[in-house]
């Protein structure tokens, strides 16, 4: 495996594959904080040149975290389809990119290929793709999943309705819920981030959302995004949860900092199937985001893009209903400005899709990052063009509980109108019965919460 190249008159020699991976990344403040980033543009180009000629077998034979030291690695490697891998193992990363972007290669071929790739291979090809490459490739893949309804169909853009409240007040949450539904938001999920992680509080929110869904016969799913242990206790005590949520990471050590293990995730999945209220077959919801392993001091010298790809390798083992990256939420230490946020959002969506995942994005930023609402609207347009499965939406784009800026209910409705997309079919049918949609777009009752009085 050749780890050096010459650009002009200068020779660039890299110590190992881990260094090449890190320095081939587009600029990320997290990689620089970790001391892993390329020193300049020239070194980044050199690293991209080297990684382009590396084969898939080279990557698999040079594990960054061996399977006997990390359960995430063990799961990723155990899920590789050996027959498919054997057919492509001698491809270079450049050849993999050309195959993915070929006009003759579509959804079926990419889904098959993905089963023979590990997460580091998918990370490698992402590093040599442009933003437009990531949009094109992501748009090729249609990933369908079903909990109570099916989402992910071509021509649709689903959404998670996030009616958070700073005190978990049920009346306040329901008011926001009505507002979102009136704009056609919520087919992927009605999901609440609770302030109070107690079992009783989670049960109260689950019952409130379930009661509302049942009263109005809404074809959707509910979830309260407490810690997985809290949700499991609530379900065992009879709370109506359609799925179970958990934030995950790309290393075993980072997952343990979240208070989770692979065994616990498997137990939760089985519990959701046995005692959850979702019809399935998919019952899990995972959330990720570049930089979490570094913040947990559990990155082992691996760059944040590669670790994010490992998130998706871990997630696909459990056949989730939805997965989303929260891009721009952690802060400028990991993604410094809008350019880095936009790049990371496109990377994460593509890598998730290449793992066969139903990928969504929380397109967001915090007020101490160098970004604004125009920037995340730009990313919303790019991700919609890329065929993102769903987007998270908050009232007026301002989450009053988590204190960050996201896409608004109006933004998602606008993206659907702009691209000629609709919510998922079952949800769209309900919206049309309510007069919220008419002939595939917002109708006369859109924005009227008195519908639910």
Tab-separated table of C-alpha atoms in Angstrom:
chain	number	residue	atom	x	y	z
A	1	UNK	CA	0.000	0.000	0.000
A	2	UNK	CA	1.585	3.234	-1.214
A	3	UNK	CA	1.289	6.130	1.232
A	4	UNK	CA	3.148	8.856	-0.614
A	5	UNK	CA	2.728	11.035	-3.665
A	6	UNK	CA	4.471	13.922	-5.403
A	7	UNK	CA	2.737	17.176	-6.217
A	8	UNK	CA	4.874	19.541	-8.241
A	9	UNK	CA	8.336	19.152	-6.760
A	10	UNK	CA	7.223	18.200	-3.254
A	11	UNK	CA	6.937	14.653	-1.934
A	12	UNK	CA	4.176	13.988	0.603
A	13	UNK	CA	4.805	10.938	2.767
A	14	UNK	CA	2.139	9.765	5.221
A	15	UNK	CA	2.872	7.599	8.241
A	16	UNK	CA	-0.158	5.329	8.109
A	17	UNK	CA	-3.643	4.929	6.659
A	18	UNK	CA	-5.277	6.658	9.618
A	19	UNK	CA	-3.253	9.801	8.854
A	20	UNK	CA	-4.197	9.679	5.169
A	21	UNK	CA	-7.874	9.392	6.066
A	22	UNK	CA	-7.743	12.365	8.416
A	23	UNK	CA	-5.800	14.650	6.106
A	24	UNK	CA	-7.985	13.819	3.094
A	25	UNK	CA	-10.995	15.374	4.848
A	26	UNK	CA	-12.427	18.689	3.842
A	27	UNK	CA	-11.566	21.300	6.483
A	28	UNK	CA	-13.270	20.564	9.835
A	29	UNK	CA	-12.499	22.377	13.058
A	30	UNK	CA	-12.921	19.117	14.972
A	31	UNK	CA	-10.101	17.457	13.066
A	32	UNK	CA	-7.927	20.501	13.676
A	33	UNK	CA	-8.782	20.487	17.381
A	34	UNK	CA	-7.723	16.835	17.523
A	35	UNK	CA	-4.441	17.602	15.727
A	36	UNK	CA	-5.393	15.418	12.754
A	37	UNK	CA	-6.130	17.892	9.954
A	38	UNK	CA	-4.001	18.599	6.906
A	39	UNK	CA	-1.653	21.552	7.395
A	40	UNK	CA	-2.793	23.210	4.174
A	41	UNK	CA	-4.753	22.699	0.978
A	42	UNK	CA	-1.755	21.152	-0.784
A	43	UNK	CA	-1.376	18.443	1.857
A	44	UNK	CA	-5.129	17.775	1.718
A	45	UNK	CA	-4.932	17.296	-2.060
A	46	UNK	CA	-1.959	14.972	-1.609
A	47	UNK	CA	-3.905	12.879	0.898
A	48	UNK	CA	-6.896	12.709	-1.455
A	49	UNK	CA	-4.566	11.590	-4.235
A	50	UNK	CA	-3.139	8.816	-2.075
A	51	UNK	CA	-6.519	7.625	-0.814
A	52	UNK	CA	-7.854	7.477	-4.374
A	53	UNK	CA	-5.364	4.730	-5.260
A	54	UNK	CA	-5.853	2.652	-2.099
A	55	UNK	CA	-7.938	-0.506	-2.570
A	56	UNK	CA	-10.910	-1.669	-0.550
A	57	UNK	CA	-8.829	-4.649	0.587
A	58	UNK	CA	-6.089	-2.304	1.824
A	59	UNK	CA	-8.646	-0.593	4.046
A	60	UNK	CA	-10.187	-3.776	5.370
A	61	UNK	CA	-6.776	-5.255	6.106
A	62	UNK	CA	-5.745	-2.155	8.080
A	63	UNK	CA	-8.388	-1.739	10.789
A	64	UNK	CA	-8.284	1.492	12.785
A	65	UNK	CA	-9.891	-0.229	15.779
A	66	UNK	CA	-9.496	-4.041	15.777
A	67	UNK	CA	-12.604	-6.153	16.313
A	68	UNK	CA	-11.221	-7.698	19.510
A	69	UNK	CA	-10.857	-4.231	21.032
A	70	UNK	CA	-14.088	-2.526	19.956
A	71	UNK	CA	-17.608	-3.966	19.662
A	72	UNK	CA	-18.614	-1.384	17.048
A	73	UNK	CA	-15.799	-2.672	14.818
A	74	UNK	CA	-16.909	-6.253	15.460
A	75	UNK	CA	-20.495	-5.468	14.451
A	76	UNK	CA	-19.451	-3.586	11.310
A	77	UNK	CA	-17.122	-6.369	10.161
A	78	UNK	CA	-19.590	-9.096	11.032
A	79	UNK	CA	-22.229	-7.527	8.797
A	80	UNK	CA	-20.067	-7.385	5.638
A	81	UNK	CA	-21.379	-9.681	2.904
A	82	UNK	CA	-18.249	-11.643	2.052
A	83	UNK	CA	-19.392	-12.731	-1.412
A	84	UNK	CA	-20.076	-9.177	-2.537
A	85	UNK	CA	-16.879	-7.906	-0.890
A	86	UNK	CA	-14.808	-10.518	-2.722
A	87	UNK	CA	-16.105	-9.193	-6.040
A	88	UNK	CA	-14.998	-5.608	-5.378
A	89	UNK	CA	-12.118	-5.874	-2.904
A	90	UNK	CA	-9.491	-4.989	-5.510
A	91	UNK	CA	-11.266	-1.803	-6.585
A	92	UNK	CA	-9.492	1.440	-5.790
A	93	UNK	CA	-11.391	4.174	-4.004
A	94	UNK	CA	-11.335	6.160	-7.244
A	95	UNK	CA	-12.959	3.221	-9.058
A	96	UNK	CA	-15.578	2.952	-6.306
A	97	UNK	CA	-16.431	6.629	-6.765
A	98	UNK	CA	-16.758	6.232	-10.542
A	99	UNK	CA	-19.074	3.248	-10.077
A	100	UNK	CA	-21.323	5.063	-7.595
A	101	UNK	CA	-21.643	8.131	-9.842
A	102	UNK	CA	-22.060	6.228	-13.113
A	103	UNK	CA	-25.312	7.073	-14.901
A	104	UNK	CA	-25.786	3.343	-15.529
A	105	UNK	CA	-25.790	2.501	-11.811
A	106	UNK	CA	-28.956	2.998	-9.821
A	107	UNK	CA	-30.686	2.186	-6.562
A	108	UNK	CA	-30.623	-1.612	-6.833
A	109	UNK	CA	-26.933	-1.833	-7.683
A	110	UNK	CA	-25.906	0.557	-4.907
A	111	UNK	CA	-27.943	-1.287	-2.289
A	112	UNK	CA	-26.298	-4.541	-3.291
A	113	UNK	CA	-22.821	-2.995	-3.294
A	114	UNK	CA	-23.320	-1.453	0.138
A	115	UNK	CA	-23.672	-4.880	1.736
A	116	UNK	CA	-20.090	-5.684	0.726
A	117	UNK	CA	-18.566	-2.485	2.120
A	118	UNK	CA	-17.493	-1.655	5.641
A	119	UNK	CA	-17.862	1.815	7.110
A	120	UNK	CA	-14.251	2.859	6.537
A	121	UNK	CA	-14.579	2.118	2.806
A	122	UNK	CA	-17.692	4.305	2.601
A	123	UNK	CA	-15.882	7.045	4.535
A	124	UNK	CA	-12.935	6.859	2.135
A	125	UNK	CA	-14.990	7.400	-1.008
A	126	UNK	CA	-16.876	10.251	0.676
A	127	UNK	CA	-13.579	12.089	1.198
A	128	UNK	CA	-12.901	12.318	-2.548
A	129	UNK	CA	-16.417	13.354	-3.564
A	130	UNK	CA	-17.519	16.918	-4.205
A	131	UNK	CA	-20.698	18.365	-2.726
A	132	UNK	CA	-22.480	17.832	-6.033
A	133	UNK	CA	-21.226	14.227	-6.131
A	134	UNK	CA	-22.769	13.665	-2.698
A	135	UNK	CA	-26.092	15.146	-3.823
A	136	UNK	CA	-26.196	13.039	-6.979
A	137	UNK	CA	-25.237	9.790	-5.269
A	138	UNK	CA	-27.583	10.297	-2.334
A	139	UNK	CA	-30.501	10.974	-4.667
A	140	UNK	CA	-30.047	7.619	-6.394
A	141	UNK	CA	-31.063	5.605	-3.341
A	142	UNK	CA	-34.619	4.967	-2.141
A	143	UNK	CA	-34.663	3.553	1.393
A	144	UNK	CA	-38.139	2.485	2.577
A	145	UNK	CA	-38.938	1.675	6.192
A	146	UNK	CA	-42.137	1.012	8.104
A	147	UNK	CA	-43.152	1.542	11.715
A	148	UNK	CA	-46.843	2.502	11.650
A	149	UNK	CA	-46.549	3.954	8.146
A	150	UNK	CA	-43.995	3.656	5.342
A	151	UNK	CA	-41.710	6.587	4.532
A	152	UNK	CA	-38.840	7.170	2.101
A	153	UNK	CA	-40.636	6.884	-1.238
A	154	UNK	CA	-39.194	8.762	-4.186
A	155	UNK	CA	-41.001	12.055	-4.602
A	156	UNK	CA	-41.646	12.450	-0.880
A	157	UNK	CA	-40.027	14.524	1.847
A	158	UNK	CA	-41.051	13.467	5.336
A	159	UNK	CA	-40.552	15.343	8.589
A	160	UNK	CA	-40.189	14.830	12.301
A	161	UNK	CA	-42.462	17.186	14.205
A	162	UNK	CA	-40.518	18.350	17.292
A	163	UNK	CA	-42.966	20.111	19.660
A	164	UNK	CA	-40.512	20.578	22.540
A	165	UNK	CA	-41.449	22.648	25.571
A	166	UNK	CA	-39.053	24.166	28.157
A	167	UNK	CA	-41.029	22.657	31.060
A	168	UNK	CA	-42.512	19.586	29.309
A	169	UNK	CA	-45.905	21.235	29.635
A	170	UNK	CA	-48.424	19.033	27.842
A	171	UNK	CA	-50.716	21.897	26.786
A	172	UNK	CA	-47.774	23.805	25.308
A	173	UNK	CA	-46.538	20.700	23.535
A	174	UNK	CA	-49.989	19.976	22.095
A	175	UNK	CA	-50.324	23.567	20.847
A	176	UNK	CA	-47.047	23.225	18.940
A	177	UNK	CA	-48.104	19.787	17.723
A	178	UNK	CA	-51.316	21.208	16.246
A	179	UNK	CA	-49.366	23.991	14.545
A	180	UNK	CA	-46.971	21.543	12.916
A	181	UNK	CA	-49.699	19.188	11.745
A	182	UNK	CA	-51.552	22.113	10.186
A	183	UNK	CA	-48.582	22.600	7.844
A	184	UNK	CA	-48.307	18.914	6.964
A	185	UNK	CA	-45.435	18.141	9.331
A	186	UNK	CA	-45.022	14.924	11.304
A	187	UNK	CA	-45.267	11.862	9.072
A	188	UNK	CA	-41.847	10.484	10.014
A	189	UNK	CA	-42.396	11.043	13.719
A	190	UNK	CA	-43.902	13.135	16.470
A	191	UNK	CA	-40.816	13.183	18.678
A	192	UNK	CA	-40.270	15.182	21.859
A	193	UNK	CA	-36.948	15.980	23.545
A	194	UNK	CA	-37.885	15.958	27.250
A	195	UNK	CA	-36.472	18.311	29.856
A	196	UNK	CA	-37.199	15.783	32.593
A	197	UNK	CA	-35.702	12.329	31.973
A	198	UNK	CA	-37.795	10.645	34.689
A	199	UNK	CA	-39.942	7.639	33.841
A	200	UNK	CA	-43.121	9.383	34.995
A	201	UNK	CA	-42.492	12.437	32.815
A	202	UNK	CA	-41.727	10.291	29.778
A	203	UNK	CA	-44.874	8.234	30.350
A	204	UNK	CA	-46.957	11.405	30.586
A	205	UNK	CA	-45.638	12.726	27.246
A	206	UNK	CA	-46.038	9.366	25.516
A	207	UNK	CA	-49.635	9.052	26.681
A	208	UNK	CA	-50.411	12.641	25.622
A	209	UNK	CA	-49.045	12.215	22.094
A	210	UNK	CA	-50.586	8.770	21.685
A	211	UNK	CA	-53.993	10.018	22.856
A	212	UNK	CA	-53.859	12.879	20.344
A	213	UNK	CA	-52.785	10.577	17.511
A	214	UNK	CA	-55.583	8.136	18.294
A	215	UNK	CA	-58.229	10.863	18.676
A	216	UNK	CA	-57.469	12.357	15.274
A	217	UNK	CA	-56.552	9.034	13.598
A	218	UNK	CA	-53.188	10.399	12.462
A	219	UNK	CA	-51.036	7.911	10.482
A	220	UNK	CA	-47.706	8.563	12.191
A	221	UNK	CA	-45.457	7.454	15.063
A	222	UNK	CA	-44.636	8.822	18.512
A	223	UNK	CA	-41.450	8.784	20.588
A	224	UNK	CA	-39.983	10.635	23.576
A	225	UNK	CA	-36.234	11.049	23.197
A	226	UNK	CA	-35.175	10.296	26.766
A	227	UNK	CA	-32.273	7.984	27.565
A	228	UNK	CA	-32.903	4.484	26.291
A	229	UNK	CA	-33.092	3.050	29.822
A	230	UNK	CA	-35.823	5.518	30.762
A	231	UNK	CA	-37.845	4.698	27.654
A	232	UNK	CA	-37.535	0.972	28.313
A	233	UNK	CA	-38.798	1.393	31.878
A	234	UNK	CA	-41.703	3.508	30.636
A	235	UNK	CA	-42.667	0.870	28.059
A	236	UNK	CA	-42.487	-1.899	30.668
A	237	UNK	CA	-44.860	0.177	32.781
A	238	UNK	CA	-47.361	0.370	29.938
A	239	UNK	CA	-46.466	3.616	28.150
A	240	UNK	CA	-47.489	3.667	24.438
A	241	UNK	CA	-44.229	4.149	22.522
A	242	UNK	CA	-44.097	3.344	18.821
A	243	UNK	CA	-40.315	3.202	18.771
A	244	UNK	CA	-37.230	3.569	20.969
A	245	UNK	CA	-34.639	6.291	20.481
A	246	UNK	CA	-30.948	6.554	21.320
A	247	UNK	CA	-27.970	8.706	20.376
A	248	UNK	CA	-25.071	6.519	19.245
A	249	UNK	CA	-21.373	6.905	18.450
A	250	UNK	CA	-18.696	5.295	16.295
A	251	UNK	CA	-16.612	3.637	19.013
A	252	UNK	CA	-17.468	1.374	21.912
A	253	UNK	CA	-15.839	3.784	24.355
A	254	UNK	CA	-17.917	6.730	23.103
A	255	UNK	CA	-21.083	4.644	23.325
A	256	UNK	CA	-20.247	3.777	26.915
A	257	UNK	CA	-19.971	7.506	27.653
A	258	UNK	CA	-23.618	7.669	26.505
A	259	UNK	CA	-24.435	4.851	28.893
A	260	UNK	CA	-25.102	2.277	26.168
A	261	UNK	CA	-23.700	-0.958	24.778
A	262	UNK	CA	-24.534	-3.085	21.761
A	263	UNK	CA	-26.244	-5.550	24.080
A	264	UNK	CA	-28.498	-2.821	25.504
A	265	UNK	CA	-29.497	-1.615	22.025
A	266	UNK	CA	-30.381	-5.187	21.027
A	267	UNK	CA	-32.441	-5.594	24.202
A	268	UNK	CA	-34.308	-2.352	23.484
A	269	UNK	CA	-35.043	-3.428	19.920
A	270	UNK	CA	-36.552	-6.691	21.144
A	271	UNK	CA	-38.572	-4.868	23.797
A	272	UNK	CA	-39.983	-2.451	21.201
A	273	UNK	CA	-41.020	-5.394	19.041
A	274	UNK	CA	-42.713	-7.211	21.943
A	275	UNK	CA	-44.220	-4.367	23.977
A	276	UNK	CA	-44.058	-1.232	21.832
A	277	UNK	CA	-47.103	0.107	20.022
A	278	UNK	CA	-45.474	0.425	16.586
A	279	UNK	CA	-46.558	-2.150	14.028
A	280	UNK	CA	-43.094	-2.479	12.520
A	281	UNK	CA	-41.089	-4.223	11.264
A	282	UNK	CA	-38.754	-1.319	12.121
A	283	UNK	CA	-38.809	-0.017	15.718
A	284	UNK	CA	-35.553	1.887	16.414
A	285	UNK	CA	-34.536	5.523	16.000
A	286	UNK	CA	-30.875	6.573	16.138
A	287	UNK	CA	-29.313	10.018	16.199
A	288	UNK	CA	-25.705	10.853	15.360
A	289	UNK	CA	-23.476	13.843	14.607
A	290	UNK	CA	-19.868	14.493	13.649
A	291	UNK	CA	-17.650	15.230	16.638
A	292	UNK	CA	-19.323	13.276	19.437
A	293	UNK	CA	-16.440	10.829	19.824
A	294	UNK	CA	-13.905	13.647	20.158
A	295	UNK	CA	-16.052	15.388	22.768
A	296	UNK	CA	-16.144	12.102	24.708
A	297	UNK	CA	-12.343	11.725	24.364
A	298	UNK	CA	-12.985	8.384	22.672
A	299	UNK	CA	-11.898	8.992	19.067
A	300	UNK	CA	-8.584	7.048	19.145
A	301	UNK	CA	-6.945	9.406	16.661
A	302	UNK	CA	-9.578	8.745	14.003
A	303	UNK	CA	-11.058	11.674	12.066
A	304	UNK	CA	-14.652	12.703	12.671
A	305	UNK	CA	-15.996	11.828	9.210
A	306	UNK	CA	-14.730	8.246	9.485
A	307	UNK	CA	-16.151	7.920	12.985
A	308	UNK	CA	-19.496	9.225	11.731
A	309	UNK	CA	-19.507	6.565	9.027
A	310	UNK	CA	-18.898	3.964	11.735
A	311	UNK	CA	-22.060	5.258	13.449
A	312	UNK	CA	-24.012	4.150	10.422
A	313	UNK	CA	-22.345	0.750	10.303
A	314	UNK	CA	-23.371	0.249	13.920
A	315	UNK	CA	-26.911	1.547	13.277
A	316	UNK	CA	-27.689	-0.665	10.289
A	317	UNK	CA	-27.133	-3.780	12.405
A	318	UNK	CA	-30.422	-3.020	14.183
A	319	UNK	CA	-32.568	-2.257	11.095
A	320	UNK	CA	-33.840	1.131	12.334
A	321	UNK	CA	-36.972	2.942	11.210
A	322	UNK	CA	-35.167	6.294	11.026
A	323	UNK	CA	-31.672	7.709	11.575
A	324	UNK	CA	-30.657	11.334	11.551
A	325	UNK	CA	-27.502	13.346	11.983
A	326	UNK	CA	-27.762	16.557	13.985
A	327	UNK	CA	-25.453	18.689	11.892
A	328	UNK	CA	-24.294	21.948	13.453
A	329	UNK	CA	-25.617	21.272	16.962
A	330	UNK	CA	-22.457	20.378	18.883
A	331	UNK	CA	-20.766	23.690	18.149
A	332	UNK	CA	-17.884	25.459	16.409
A	333	UNK	CA	-15.279	23.219	18.044
A	334	UNK	CA	-16.298	20.503	15.552
A	335	UNK	CA	-17.970	22.380	12.672
A	336	UNK	CA	-16.803	25.986	12.725
A	337	UNK	CA	-18.932	27.692	10.093
A	338	UNK	CA	-21.682	27.275	7.528
A	339	UNK	CA	-19.346	25.829	4.905
A	340	UNK	CA	-18.316	23.034	7.250
A	341	UNK	CA	-21.911	22.433	8.372
A	342	UNK	CA	-23.149	22.175	4.789
A	343	UNK	CA	-20.360	19.793	3.855
A	344	UNK	CA	-20.948	17.597	6.910
A	345	UNK	CA	-24.687	17.431	6.245
A	346	UNK	CA	-24.140	16.210	2.695
A	347	UNK	CA	-21.456	13.743	3.820
A	348	UNK	CA	-23.606	12.284	6.570
A	349	UNK	CA	-26.673	11.888	4.360
A	350	UNK	CA	-24.681	10.121	1.658
A	351	UNK	CA	-22.842	7.840	4.095
A	352	UNK	CA	-26.084	6.889	5.820
A	353	UNK	CA	-27.765	6.076	2.518
A	354	UNK	CA	-24.706	4.053	1.405
A	355	UNK	CA	-25.186	1.956	4.537
A	356	UNK	CA	-28.776	1.320	3.435
A	357	UNK	CA	-30.211	3.556	6.158
A	358	UNK	CA	-33.377	5.706	6.080
A	359	UNK	CA	-31.408	8.901	6.522
A	360	UNK	CA	-32.695	12.203	7.830
A	361	UNK	CA	-30.980	15.392	8.956
A	362	UNK	CA	-31.605	17.906	11.704
A	363	UNK	CA	-30.444	20.950	9.731
A	364	UNK	CA	-29.463	23.258	12.551
A	365	UNK	CA	-26.936	25.572	14.171
A	366	UNK	CA	-26.219	27.087	17.559
A	367	UNK	CA	-25.907	30.820	18.085
A	368	UNK	CA	-22.165	30.714	18.743
A	369	UNK	CA	-21.365	29.120	15.366
A	370	UNK	CA	-20.569	31.164	12.250
A	371	UNK	CA	-23.814	30.387	10.454
A	372	UNK	CA	-27.288	31.823	10.126
A	373	UNK	CA	-30.754	30.886	8.934
A	374	UNK	CA	-29.911	31.519	5.285
A	375	UNK	CA	-27.093	28.968	5.519
A	376	UNK	CA	-29.274	26.177	6.845
A	377	UNK	CA	-31.960	26.977	4.298
A	378	UNK	CA	-29.253	26.467	1.650
A	379	UNK	CA	-28.470	23.068	3.177
A	380	UNK	CA	-32.190	22.260	3.241
A	381	UNK	CA	-32.378	22.833	-0.499
A	382	UNK	CA	-29.284	20.700	-1.151
A	383	UNK	CA	-30.506	17.828	1.012
A	384	UNK	CA	-33.961	17.878	-0.556
A	385	UNK	CA	-32.276	17.642	-3.953
A	386	UNK	CA	-30.229	14.751	-2.550
A	387	UNK	CA	-33.398	12.858	-1.603
A	388	UNK	CA	-33.139	13.094	2.173
A	389	UNK	CA	-35.782	10.883	3.816
A	390	UNK	CA	-36.870	13.402	6.424
A	391	UNK	CA	-36.064	16.742	8.046
A	392	UNK	CA	-36.652	17.809	11.646
A	393	UNK	CA	-38.889	20.842	12.105
A	394	UNK	CA	-39.555	23.140	15.070
A	395	UNK	CA	-41.992	26.062	15.478
A	396	UNK	CA	-40.540	29.115	13.698
A	397	UNK	CA	-37.228	27.253	13.431
A	398	UNK	CA	-36.435	28.024	17.074
A	399	UNK	CA	-36.235	25.226	19.623
A	400	UNK	CA	-37.109	26.917	22.901
A	401	UNK	CA	-36.001	23.907	24.957
A	402	UNK	CA	-32.721	22.872	23.316
A	403	UNK	CA	-31.851	26.504	22.499
A	404	UNK	CA	-30.777	26.033	18.897
A	405	UNK	CA	-32.044	27.043	15.475
A	406	UNK	CA	-33.492	24.480	13.094
A	407	UNK	CA	-35.829	24.283	10.112
A	408	UNK	CA	-39.361	25.571	10.693
A	409	UNK	CA	-42.683	23.960	9.844
A	410	UNK	CA	-42.999	26.551	7.078
A	411	UNK	CA	-39.525	25.696	5.717
A	412	UNK	CA	-40.376	22.028	5.210
A	413	UNK	CA	-43.681	22.911	3.550
A	414	UNK	CA	-41.804	25.293	1.242
A	415	UNK	CA	-39.237	22.640	0.301
A	416	UNK	CA	-42.007	20.202	-0.566
A	417	UNK	CA	-43.703	22.825	-2.728
A	418	UNK	CA	-40.452	23.936	-4.381
A	419	UNK	CA	-39.406	20.414	-5.378
A	420	UNK	CA	-42.874	19.057	-6.121
A	421	UNK	CA	-42.637	16.593	-3.252
A	422	UNK	CA	-45.259	15.489	-0.742
A	423	UNK	CA	-45.335	13.852	2.675
A	424	UNK	CA	-45.555	10.034	2.819
A	425	UNK	CA	-48.637	8.589	1.038
A	426	UNK	CA	-50.603	7.473	4.110
A	427	UNK	CA	-50.022	10.799	5.851
A	428	UNK	CA	-50.836	12.740	2.688
A	429	UNK	CA	-54.176	10.961	2.444
A	430	UNK	CA	-54.985	12.045	6.011
A	431	UNK	CA	-53.897	15.627	5.282
A	432	UNK	CA	-56.223	15.767	2.292
A	433	UNK	CA	-59.139	14.478	4.370
A	434	UNK	CA	-58.424	17.296	6.833
A	435	UNK	CA	-58.219	19.897	4.039
A	436	UNK	CA	-54.620	20.704	5.003
A	437	UNK	CA	-53.471	19.464	1.586
A	438	UNK	CA	-55.354	19.645	-1.681
A	439	UNK	CA	-54.196	18.154	-4.993
A	440	UNK	CA	-50.774	17.353	-3.558
A	441	UNK	CA	-49.994	20.757	-2.026
A	442	UNK	CA	-51.061	22.905	0.906
A	443	UNK	CA	-54.805	23.492	0.839
A	444	UNK	CA	-57.362	25.891	2.312
A	445	UNK	CA	-57.026	24.692	5.905
A	446	UNK	CA	-53.221	24.887	6.035
A	447	UNK	CA	-52.037	26.714	9.132
A	448	UNK	CA	-55.447	26.609	10.810
A	449	UNK	CA	-55.076	24.957	14.216
A	450	UNK	CA	-58.791	25.380	14.909
A	451	UNK	CA	-59.168	22.158	12.898
A	452	UNK	CA	-58.155	20.329	16.077
A	453	UNK	CA	-60.583	22.033	18.466
